[in-house]
Coordinates of C-alpha atoms in Angstrom, one line a residue:
M577 CA 155.2 117.9 -54.4
T578 CA 158.4 116.3 -53.2
D579 CA 158.4 113.9 -50.0
P580 CA 161.4 114.8 -48.3
V581 CA 164.2 111.4 -48.9
P582 CA 165.1 109.3 -45.8
S583 CA 168.6 110.7 -43.7
R584 CA 171.2 107.7 -44.7
I585 CA 170.8 106.7 -40.5
A586 CA 166.7 106.3 -41.3
Q587 CA 168.3 103.9 -44.8
L588 CA 170.4 102.3 -42.1
R589 CA 168.4 101.3 -39.6
F590 CA 165.4 100.0 -42.4
L591 CA 168.5 97.9 -43.5
E592 CA 169.0 96.9 -40.1
R593 CA 165.8 96.1 -39.6
V594 CA 164.9 93.3 -42.8
Q595 CA 168.2 91.7 -42.0
M596 CA 167.0 91.5 -38.8
R597 CA 164.1 90.3 -39.7
D598 CA 166.1 87.9 -42.4
L599 CA 168.1 86.9 -39.7
E600 CA 165.2 85.1 -37.3
R601 CA 164.2 83.5 -39.9
T602 CA 167.4 81.5 -40.6
R603 CA 168.1 80.7 -37.1
R604 CA 164.1 79.4 -37.7
W605 CA 164.5 77.4 -40.5
I606 CA 167.8 75.6 -38.6
A607 CA 166.9 74.9 -34.8
E608 CA 163.9 73.5 -37.2
E609 CA 166.1 71.3 -39.2
E610 CA 167.9 70.4 -35.6
R611 CA 165.4 69.8 -35.0
R612 CA 164.3 67.0 -37.5
D613 CA 167.4 65.5 -37.8
A614 CA 167.0 64.9 -33.9
E615 CA 164.4 63.4 -34.5
R616 CA 165.7 60.9 -37.6
R617 CA 169.0 59.6 -34.9
R618 CA 166.6 58.8 -32.8
G619 CA 164.0 57.0 -35.1
A620 CA 166.8 55.0 -36.8
Q621 CA 167.9 54.2 -33.0
A622 CA 164.6 52.7 -32.3
R623 CA 164.0 51.0 -35.3
P624 CA 164.3 47.5 -34.7
P625 CA 166.8 45.4 -35.6
A626 CA 166.1 43.5 -39.6
P627 CA 164.7 40.5 -39.8
E628 CA 167.8 36.9 -40.7
W629 CA 165.3 34.8 -42.2
L630 CA 161.0 36.0 -43.3
L631 CA 158.3 33.5 -44.5
E632 CA 156.8 35.5 -48.1
R633 CA 153.2 35.6 -47.4
G634 CA 149.9 34.5 -49.8
L635 CA 148.2 36.9 -51.9
N636 CA 145.9 36.8 -49.0
G637 CA 145.2 35.9 -45.6
Q638 CA 143.9 32.0 -46.4
S639 CA 147.0 31.3 -49.1
P640 CA 149.7 30.0 -47.6
P641 CA 153.1 30.9 -47.2
V642 CA 155.3 31.6 -50.7
C643 CA 158.7 31.1 -49.7
V644 CA 161.1 31.4 -47.6
H645 CA 164.2 34.0 -47.3
V646 CA 166.8 35.6 -46.1
G647 CA 166.7 38.7 -44.5
N648 CA 167.9 41.1 -46.9
C649 CA 167.1 39.1 -50.2
W650 CA 166.4 40.9 -52.7
N651 CA 163.7 39.5 -54.2
A652 CA 161.9 39.2 -51.3
A653 CA 158.1 40.6 -51.3
K654 CA 156.7 43.6 -49.2
R655 CA 153.7 40.9 -48.0
S656 CA 157.3 39.2 -46.4
V657 CA 157.6 39.1 -42.1
G658 CA 160.3 38.2 -40.5
I659 CA 160.5 34.7 -38.8
S660 CA 162.7 33.4 -36.5
Q661 CA 165.8 30.5 -37.2
E662 CA 163.5 27.5 -36.1
G663 CA 160.5 28.9 -38.3
A664 CA 162.5 29.6 -41.4
R665 CA 163.5 25.6 -41.0
R666 CA 159.9 24.8 -39.8
A667 CA 158.7 26.3 -42.6
L668 CA 161.5 24.6 -45.1
S669 CA 160.5 21.6 -43.7
E670 CA 157.1 22.1 -43.8
G671 CA 157.5 22.0 -47.7
V672 CA 157.8 26.2 -48.5
A673 CA 159.6 26.8 -50.9
A674 CA 163.0 28.6 -50.9
C675 CA 164.4 31.6 -52.5
S676 CA 166.2 30.2 -55.2
H677 CA 167.2 34.0 -55.3
C678 CA 169.1 34.2 -51.7
R679 CA 168.9 30.1 -50.5
P680 CA 168.5 29.9 -47.5
D681 CA 168.5 26.5 -47.3
T682 CA 172.0 26.6 -47.8
A683 CA 172.3 29.1 -45.4
L684 CA 170.4 27.5 -43.0
G685 CA 172.6 24.8 -44.0
Y686 CA 168.7 22.0 -44.2
V687 CA 168.7 19.0 -46.1
E688 CA 165.6 18.3 -47.1
V689 CA 165.0 14.0 -46.4

């Protein structure tokens, strides 16, 4: 048995349906990417500013602080927390070491007495 050959119009209608489905999928992808992009922008705008000073904590909750860093120091550990300028001065005056790389004591104008 031989199947009748679809007409040229039927073939073009089939092609049209396939392309419409592809176009709808592409439009969904574009909409999803625009939504993600908007979320990234909102997240960046809502992100709090980076701290100007960091206090590196010890390895556990009972350990004393290890070091004071300038906020953008490459050597600051993940266990560092943001502190105020006054907090950085206080930590240095209480004997917490200044980072030897970013020199927060110099940036603060702190001189040990």
